[in-house]
C-alpha cells in the first residue's frame, strides 16, 4: 500500500493537495513516519498489524469522516486537543480570535501589586480550545466556560486536565442564561452561525459528522446567539468590558448593527487569514 495509492483512495472526496495532507497526517500521527519516510517508501514496510490498522483508518476516511475524529485529536494554537464526534473541530480561523484577545489584554504590570485577575467567559466552549488557550496564555486571568452539551463539557474538562489549564466549566444554555451582574471583563464566543440554507454548499465531512447544534441557526434569525450573548453581556460584563465574536461573514454587519442598537461602543471588525470579515469586538460603556 503506497502513499500515492492511499491518496488516490481519497480523491473522490478531496482535492489532491488536501488528500495528500490527510494521509500524511495519519502516517505521521498514528505511525510515526516522517515526510522523508513517506517519500522513501517506508509506508509499504509497515508491519502486518500496522497495515491492518491503517486499512481501518482509510475505510473511515473514505466515508468522509474527518481525520481529526479518526485520530481523536486536532491542533489549535500549537497544542493538541482531544476531539470526538459531538464537539466542533477547532479551526485555524479561531486561533486568530484568540490572538486578538491576547494582544489586547496581555499587559505588563507591577509584580508587587498585580491587578485583579481578568474574569473571562467562553460561551459555547465545545472542545475547550478557546478557554484553555486563554487560561494558559492570558496573563493574570480567571477562565469560565459554558456549553449546552454535557458531552462537549466532558471533552473540554479532559482537555483542560491534559494541558494543565484551570477553567471552571458549567452546563448552561445561553438562550436561557443564569443571571450574573458585572461578573466579567471579557466574554468571547464562536457560536453556531451557519444558516440552514447554506447546507447545500458544505462538505460532507462537516455535514455528516460535526454536531449540528454547534453549526446551524435558523434562516430567519441568523444572529440569534450573538443577540442573546450581547444581551446577557449587557448585565454580565463590567464597565469597559469587551465582547469578542467569531461570526459568519455574510451576517457580520447585522451583528455590528445589533451591537450598536444595544448600546455597545468602539465596535471593531477584523478579517480572518483568508481576507473575510469574520471577527467583531465591542465594548460595554
mmCIF file of C-alpha atoms in Angstrom:
data_model
loop_
_atom_site.group_PDB
_atom_site.id
_atom_site.type_symbol
_atom_site.label_atom_id
_atom_site.label_comp_id
_atom_site.label_asym_id
_atom_site.label_seq_id
_atom_site.Cartn_x
_atom_site.Cartn_y
_atom_site.Cartn_z
ATOM 1 C CA UNK A 1 0.000 0.000 0.000
ATOM 2 C CA UNK A 2 1.933 3.023 -1.250
ATOM 3 C CA UNK A 3 1.492 6.650 -0.213
ATOM 4 C CA UNK A 4 0.306 7.514 -3.716
ATOM 5 C CA UNK A 5 -2.376 4.826 -3.690
ATOM 6 C CA UNK A 6 -3.575 5.887 -0.254
ATOM 7 C CA UNK A 7 -4.011 9.437 -1.536
ATOM 8 C CA UNK A 8 -5.871 8.210 -4.606
ATOM 9 C CA UNK A 9 -8.408 6.464 -2.374
ATOM 10 C CA UNK A 10 -9.487 9.872 -1.050
ATOM 11 C CA UNK A 11 -9.516 11.542 -4.455
ATOM 12 C CA UNK A 12 -13.299 11.333 -4.760
ATOM 13 C CA UNK A 13 -13.717 13.410 -1.600
ATOM 14 C CA UNK A 14 -10.915 15.961 -1.536
ATOM 15 C CA UNK A 15 -8.676 17.973 -3.853
ATOM 16 C CA UNK A 16 -5.314 16.309 -4.442
ATOM 17 C CA UNK A 17 -3.373 18.508 -2.038
ATOM 18 C CA UNK A 18 -5.885 18.053 0.773
ATOM 19 C CA UNK A 19 -5.984 14.280 0.289
ATOM 20 C CA UNK A 20 -2.196 14.187 0.497
ATOM 21 C CA UNK A 21 -2.202 16.287 3.676
ATOM 22 C CA UNK A 22 -4.756 13.981 5.326
ATOM 23 C CA UNK A 23 -2.761 10.848 4.520
ATOM 24 C CA UNK A 24 0.496 12.454 5.688
ATOM 25 C CA UNK A 25 -1.186 13.433 8.966
ATOM 26 C CA UNK A 26 -2.344 9.859 9.558
ATOM 27 C CA UNK A 27 1.068 8.404 8.770
ATOM 28 C CA UNK A 28 2.873 10.898 10.990
ATOM 29 C CA UNK A 29 0.498 10.952 13.985
ATOM 30 C CA UNK A 30 -0.521 7.310 14.155
ATOM 31 C CA UNK A 31 2.538 5.547 12.735
ATOM 32 C CA UNK A 32 5.390 7.972 13.419
ATOM 33 C CA UNK A 33 6.527 8.283 9.797
ATOM 34 C CA UNK A 34 8.401 11.429 8.834
ATOM 35 C CA UNK A 35 7.993 13.156 5.486
ATOM 36 C CA UNK A 36 11.270 11.565 4.390
ATOM 37 C CA UNK A 37 9.989 8.146 5.465
ATOM 38 C CA UNK A 38 6.823 8.654 3.442
ATOM 39 C CA UNK A 39 8.616 9.725 0.266
ATOM 40 C CA UNK A 40 11.169 6.943 0.513
ATOM 41 C CA UNK A 41 8.514 4.235 0.589
ATOM 42 C CA UNK A 42 8.502 3.281 4.271
ATOM 43 C CA UNK A 43 4.686 3.053 4.124
ATOM 44 C CA UNK A 44 4.980 -0.269 2.327
ATOM 45 C CA UNK A 45 7.231 -1.557 5.121
ATOM 46 C CA UNK A 46 4.645 -1.259 7.910
ATOM 47 C CA UNK A 47 4.072 -4.382 9.986
ATOM 48 C CA UNK A 48 1.030 -6.543 9.386
ATOM 49 C CA UNK A 49 -0.658 -5.115 12.487
ATOM 50 C CA UNK A 50 0.059 -1.525 11.454
ATOM 51 C CA UNK A 51 -1.095 -2.212 7.908
ATOM 52 C CA UNK A 52 -4.349 -3.587 9.291
ATOM 53 C CA UNK A 53 -4.858 -0.525 11.458
ATOM 54 C CA UNK A 54 -4.076 1.755 8.512
ATOM 55 C CA UNK A 55 -6.694 -0.019 6.420
ATOM 56 C CA UNK A 56 -9.328 0.534 9.113
ATOM 57 C CA UNK A 57 -8.427 4.217 9.209
ATOM 58 C CA UNK A 58 -8.629 4.519 5.431
ATOM 59 C CA UNK A 59 -12.077 2.917 5.379
ATOM 60 C CA UNK A 60 -13.312 5.541 7.832
ATOM 61 C CA UNK A 61 -11.699 8.346 5.844
ATOM 62 C CA UNK A 62 -13.311 7.033 2.640
ATOM 63 C CA UNK A 63 -16.691 7.561 4.314
ATOM 64 C CA UNK A 64 -15.811 11.274 4.661
ATOM 65 C CA UNK A 65 -15.197 11.067 8.401
ATOM 66 C CA UNK A 66 -12.897 13.965 9.367
ATOM 67 C CA UNK A 67 -9.335 12.906 10.038
ATOM 68 C CA UNK A 68 -9.466 14.719 13.388
ATOM 69 C CA UNK A 69 -12.231 12.411 14.606
ATOM 70 C CA UNK A 70 -10.492 9.356 13.195
ATOM 71 C CA UNK A 71 -7.277 10.221 15.044
ATOM 72 C CA UNK A 72 -9.067 11.714 18.049
ATOM 73 C CA UNK A 73 -7.084 14.935 18.022
ATOM 74 C CA UNK A 74 -6.778 18.375 16.464
ATOM 75 C CA UNK A 75 -4.103 21.050 16.679
ATOM 76 C CA UNK A 76 -5.011 24.512 17.945
ATOM 77 C CA UNK A 77 -2.599 27.304 18.871
ATOM 78 C CA UNK A 78 0.360 24.889 18.927
ATOM 79 C CA UNK A 79 -1.389 22.435 21.268
ATOM 80 C CA UNK A 80 -3.076 19.116 20.674
ATOM 81 C CA UNK A 81 -6.711 18.865 21.745
ATOM 82 C CA UNK A 82 -8.710 15.669 22.003
ATOM 83 C CA UNK A 83 -11.807 15.793 19.783
ATOM 84 C CA UNK A 84 -14.574 13.346 19.060
ATOM 85 C CA UNK A 85 -17.981 13.384 17.483
ATOM 86 C CA UNK A 86 -20.182 15.715 19.487
ATOM 87 C CA UNK A 87 -17.679 18.581 19.596
ATOM 88 C CA UNK A 88 -16.808 21.011 16.841
ATOM 89 C CA UNK A 89 -13.351 20.551 15.358
ATOM 90 C CA UNK A 90 -11.201 23.637 16.157
ATOM 91 C CA UNK A 91 -10.494 25.800 13.096
ATOM 92 C CA UNK A 92 -7.434 27.899 12.261
ATOM 93 C CA UNK A 93 -9.660 30.982 11.968
ATOM 94 C CA UNK A 94 -10.496 30.754 15.658
ATOM 95 C CA UNK A 95 -6.811 30.952 16.522
ATOM 96 C CA UNK A 96 -6.918 34.488 15.118
ATOM 97 C CA UNK A 97 -9.707 35.369 17.556
ATOM 98 C CA UNK A 98 -7.598 34.123 20.470
ATOM 99 C CA UNK A 99 -4.593 36.110 19.269
ATOM 100 C CA UNK A 100 -6.716 39.273 19.120
ATOM 101 C CA UNK A 101 -7.772 38.813 22.750
ATOM 102 C CA UNK A 102 -4.219 38.104 23.837
ATOM 103 C CA UNK A 103 -2.777 41.116 22.036
ATOM 104 C CA UNK A 104 -5.416 43.402 23.569
ATOM 105 C CA UNK A 105 -5.148 42.165 27.122
ATOM 106 C CA UNK A 106 -1.654 40.853 27.860
ATOM 107 C CA UNK A 107 -0.230 43.943 29.522
ATOM 108 C CA UNK A 108 2.827 44.270 31.772
ATOM 109 C CA UNK A 109 2.062 45.062 35.387
ATOM 110 C CA UNK A 110 3.978 45.632 38.610
ATOM 111 C CA UNK A 111 4.725 42.249 40.196
ATOM 112 C CA UNK A 112 4.445 43.776 43.673
ATOM 113 C CA UNK A 113 0.886 44.933 43.051
ATOM 114 C CA UNK A 114 -0.706 42.779 40.340
ATOM 115 C CA UNK A 115 -4.189 43.868 39.319
ATOM 116 C CA UNK A 116 -7.284 41.824 39.979
ATOM 117 C CA UNK A 117 -7.406 38.871 37.551
ATOM 118 C CA UNK A 118 -9.312 39.370 34.315
ATOM 119 C CA UNK A 119 -12.590 37.471 34.544
ATOM 120 C CA UNK A 120 -13.233 35.748 31.196
ATOM 121 C CA UNK A 121 -16.199 33.708 29.958
ATOM 122 C CA UNK A 122 -16.149 31.495 26.844
ATOM 123 C CA UNK A 123 -19.693 30.789 25.630
ATOM 124 C CA UNK A 124 -20.217 27.545 23.694
ATOM 125 C CA UNK A 125 -16.803 26.158 24.564
ATOM 126 C CA UNK A 126 -17.009 22.839 22.663
ATOM 127 C CA UNK A 127 -13.601 21.167 22.943
ATOM 128 C CA UNK A 128 -12.485 23.983 25.242
ATOM 129 C CA UNK A 129 -9.918 25.243 22.754
ATOM 130 C CA UNK A 130 -10.582 28.969 23.301
ATOM 131 C CA UNK A 131 -10.947 28.849 27.077
ATOM 132 C CA UNK A 132 -7.927 26.603 27.586
ATOM 133 C CA UNK A 133 -5.725 28.657 25.259
ATOM 134 C CA UNK A 134 -6.640 31.856 27.101
ATOM 135 C CA UNK A 135 -6.209 30.211 30.509
ATOM 136 C CA UNK A 136 -2.672 29.214 29.543
ATOM 137 C CA UNK A 137 -1.630 32.363 27.689
ATOM 138 C CA UNK A 138 -3.651 35.301 29.037
ATOM 139 C CA UNK A 139 -1.741 36.895 31.885
ATOM 140 C CA UNK A 140 -3.432 37.155 35.273
ATOM 141 C CA UNK A 141 -6.781 35.732 34.164
ATOM 142 C CA UNK A 142 -9.535 33.516 35.523
ATOM 143 C CA UNK A 143 -11.456 31.493 32.953
ATOM 144 C CA UNK A 144 -15.007 30.192 32.928
ATOM 145 C CA UNK A 145 -16.633 28.330 30.058
ATOM 146 C CA UNK A 146 -20.135 27.072 29.372
ATOM 147 C CA UNK A 147 -21.833 24.824 26.838
ATOM 148 C CA UNK A 148 -25.263 23.336 26.301
ATOM 149 C CA UNK A 149 -23.756 19.883 25.689
ATOM 150 C CA UNK A 150 -22.707 17.721 28.602
ATOM 151 C CA UNK A 151 -20.676 15.527 26.241
ATOM 152 C CA UNK A 152 -18.759 18.552 24.985
ATOM 153 C CA UNK A 153 -18.051 19.702 28.538
ATOM 154 C CA UNK A 154 -16.608 16.291 29.399
ATOM 155 C CA UNK A 155 -14.233 16.544 26.429
ATOM 156 C CA UNK A 156 -13.330 20.133 27.384
ATOM 157 C CA UNK A 157 -12.631 19.196 31.021
ATOM 158 C CA UNK A 158 -10.395 16.330 29.944
ATOM 159 C CA UNK A 159 -8.511 18.650 27.600
ATOM 160 C CA UNK A 160 -8.021 21.167 30.400
ATOM 161 C CA UNK A 161 -6.627 18.460 32.684
ATOM 162 C CA UNK A 162 -4.340 17.095 29.980
ATOM 163 C CA UNK A 163 -2.984 20.541 29.118
ATOM 164 C CA UNK A 164 -2.719 21.829 32.678
ATOM 165 C CA UNK A 165 -5.260 24.649 32.375
ATOM 166 C CA UNK A 166 -7.544 25.924 35.140
ATOM 167 C CA UNK A 167 -11.016 26.527 33.723
ATOM 168 C CA UNK A 168 -14.352 26.439 35.526
ATOM 169 C CA UNK A 169 -16.759 24.631 33.172
ATOM 170 C CA UNK A 170 -20.537 24.660 33.559
ATOM 171 C CA UNK A 171 -23.591 23.386 31.724
ATOM 172 C CA UNK A 172 -25.655 26.339 30.511
ATOM 173 C CA UNK A 173 -27.860 27.378 27.610
ATOM 174 C CA UNK A 174 -27.008 30.954 26.693
ATOM 175 C CA UNK A 175 -30.520 31.373 25.292
ATOM 176 C CA UNK A 176 -31.757 30.928 28.897
ATOM 177 C CA UNK A 177 -28.770 32.051 30.967
ATOM 178 C CA UNK A 178 -28.411 32.368 34.703
ATOM 179 C CA UNK A 179 -28.246 35.990 35.767
ATOM 180 C CA UNK A 180 -24.828 37.412 36.612
ATOM 181 C CA UNK A 181 -24.126 41.098 37.151
ATOM 182 C CA UNK A 182 -20.819 42.793 36.408
ATOM 183 C CA UNK A 183 -19.004 39.474 36.588
ATOM 184 C CA UNK A 184 -16.696 39.538 33.561
ATOM 185 C CA UNK A 185 -14.104 41.689 31.849
ATOM 186 C CA UNK A 186 -14.287 39.616 28.664
ATOM 187 C CA UNK A 187 -16.927 37.427 27.050
ATOM 188 C CA UNK A 188 -15.837 35.507 23.965
ATOM 189 C CA UNK A 189 -17.833 33.198 21.729
ATOM 190 C CA UNK A 190 -17.698 31.269 18.493
ATOM 191 C CA UNK A 191 -21.391 30.278 18.458
ATOM 192 C CA UNK A 192 -23.409 28.493 15.766
ATOM 193 C CA UNK A 193 -23.655 30.819 12.765
ATOM 194 C CA UNK A 194 -24.304 28.818 9.587
ATOM 195 C CA UNK A 195 -27.817 29.194 8.186
ATOM 196 C CA UNK A 196 -29.772 26.117 7.153
ATOM 197 C CA UNK A 197 -29.867 27.365 3.565
ATOM 198 C CA UNK A 198 -26.057 27.135 3.411
ATOM 199 C CA UNK A 199 -26.039 23.356 3.937
ATOM 200 C CA UNK A 200 -26.014 22.562 0.219
ATOM 201 C CA UNK A 201 -22.617 24.212 -0.224
ATOM 202 C CA UNK A 202 -20.937 22.425 2.667
ATOM 203 C CA UNK A 203 -18.600 19.447 2.550
ATOM 204 C CA UNK A 204 -19.905 16.026 3.527
ATOM 205 C CA UNK A 205 -17.199 15.574 6.150
ATOM 206 C CA UNK A 206 -18.742 18.524 8.016
ATOM 207 C CA UNK A 207 -22.430 17.809 7.388
ATOM 208 C CA UNK A 208 -22.231 14.118 8.142
ATOM 209 C CA UNK A 209 -20.114 14.201 11.285
ATOM 210 C CA UNK A 210 -19.829 17.517 13.124
ATOM 211 C CA UNK A 211 -22.606 18.411 15.604
ATOM 212 C CA UNK A 212 -25.458 20.342 14.008
ATOM 213 C CA UNK A 213 -26.157 22.170 17.273
ATOM 214 C CA UNK A 214 -22.687 23.726 17.078
ATOM 215 C CA UNK A 215 -23.084 24.760 13.440
ATOM 216 C CA UNK A 216 -26.568 25.820 12.382
ATOM 217 C CA UNK A 217 -29.042 28.599 13.052
ATOM 218 C CA UNK A 218 -32.470 29.227 11.502
ATOM 219 C CA UNK A 219 -32.562 31.096 8.204
ATOM 220 C CA UNK A 220 -34.918 33.685 9.663
ATOM 221 C CA UNK A 221 -32.692 34.509 12.662
ATOM 222 C CA UNK A 222 -29.015 34.114 11.738
ATOM 223 C CA UNK A 223 -27.673 36.206 14.641
ATOM 224 C CA UNK A 224 -29.836 34.744 17.409
ATOM 225 C CA UNK A 225 -26.855 33.617 19.507
ATOM 226 C CA UNK A 226 -24.976 36.892 19.088
ATOM 227 C CA UNK A 227 -28.041 38.812 20.232
ATOM 228 C CA UNK A 228 -28.528 36.515 23.235
ATOM 229 C CA UNK A 229 -24.871 36.784 24.253
ATOM 230 C CA UNK A 230 -24.815 40.560 23.775
ATOM 231 C CA UNK A 231 -27.992 40.976 25.845
ATOM 232 C CA UNK A 232 -26.527 38.749 28.527
ATOM 233 C CA UNK A 233 -23.267 40.679 28.353
ATOM 234 C CA UNK A 234 -25.004 43.971 28.976
ATOM 235 C CA UNK A 235 -25.578 42.820 32.564
ATOM 236 C CA UNK A 236 -22.748 40.309 32.969
ATOM 237 C CA UNK A 237 -19.895 42.487 31.668
ATOM 238 C CA UNK A 238 -18.228 45.048 33.862
ATOM 239 C CA UNK A 239 -17.940 48.636 32.712
ATOM 240 C CA UNK A 240 -15.451 48.794 29.815
ATOM 241 C CA UNK A 241 -15.738 45.036 29.430
ATOM 242 C CA UNK A 242 -15.357 43.570 25.948
ATOM 243 C CA UNK A 243 -17.272 41.156 23.757
ATOM 244 C CA UNK A 244 -15.297 39.181 21.176
ATOM 245 C CA UNK A 245 -17.142 37.205 18.489
ATOM 246 C CA UNK A 246 -16.324 34.928 15.604
ATOM 247 C CA UNK A 247 -19.091 35.400 13.035
ATOM 248 C CA UNK A 248 -20.442 34.373 9.672
ATOM 249 C CA UNK A 249 -19.016 36.907 7.172
ATOM 250 C CA UNK A 250 -22.423 37.040 5.475
ATOM 251 C CA UNK A 251 -24.029 38.448 8.629
ATOM 252 C CA UNK A 252 -21.262 40.319 10.406
ATOM 253 C CA UNK A 253 -22.788 43.700 9.578
ATOM 254 C CA UNK A 254 -26.058 42.559 11.144
ATOM 255 C CA UNK A 255 -24.063 41.694 14.255
ATOM 256 C CA UNK A 256 -22.407 45.124 14.146
ATOM 257 C CA UNK A 257 -25.767 46.904 13.869
ATOM 258 C CA UNK A 258 -27.282 44.821 16.676
ATOM 259 C CA UNK A 259 -24.384 45.651 18.999
ATOM 260 C CA UNK A 260 -24.742 49.350 18.244
ATOM 261 C CA UNK A 261 -28.512 49.222 18.838
ATOM 262 C CA UNK A 262 -27.934 47.650 22.253
ATOM 263 C CA UNK A 263 -25.567 50.471 23.205
ATOM 264 C CA UNK A 264 -22.160 48.876 22.796
ATOM 265 C CA UNK A 265 -19.384 51.206 21.665
ATOM 266 C CA UNK A 266 -15.971 51.057 19.959
ATOM 267 C CA UNK A 267 -17.219 48.302 17.675
ATOM 268 C CA UNK A 268 -14.388 46.885 15.583
ATOM 269 C CA UNK A 269 -14.466 44.297 12.782
ATOM 270 C CA UNK A 270 -11.466 42.275 11.614
ATOM 271 C CA UNK A 271 -10.625 39.895 8.789
ATOM 272 C CA UNK A 272 -9.557 36.296 9.101
ATOM 273 C CA UNK A 273 -6.418 34.974 7.401
ATOM 274 C CA UNK A 274 -8.393 34.493 4.187
ATOM 275 C CA UNK A 275 -9.449 38.126 3.989
ATOM 276 C CA UNK A 276 -13.048 37.544 5.101
ATOM 277 C CA UNK A 277 -14.636 39.903 7.609
ATOM 278 C CA UNK A 278 -15.160 37.392 10.437
ATOM 279 C CA UNK A 279 -14.441 38.840 13.898
ATOM 280 C CA UNK A 280 -16.153 41.526 15.948
ATOM 281 C CA UNK A 281 -15.268 43.288 19.159
ATOM 282 C CA UNK A 282 -17.449 45.657 21.157
ATOM 283 C CA UNK A 283 -17.154 47.500 24.479
ATOM 284 C CA UNK A 284 -19.822 47.887 27.128
ATOM 285 C CA UNK A 285 -19.703 51.524 28.291
#
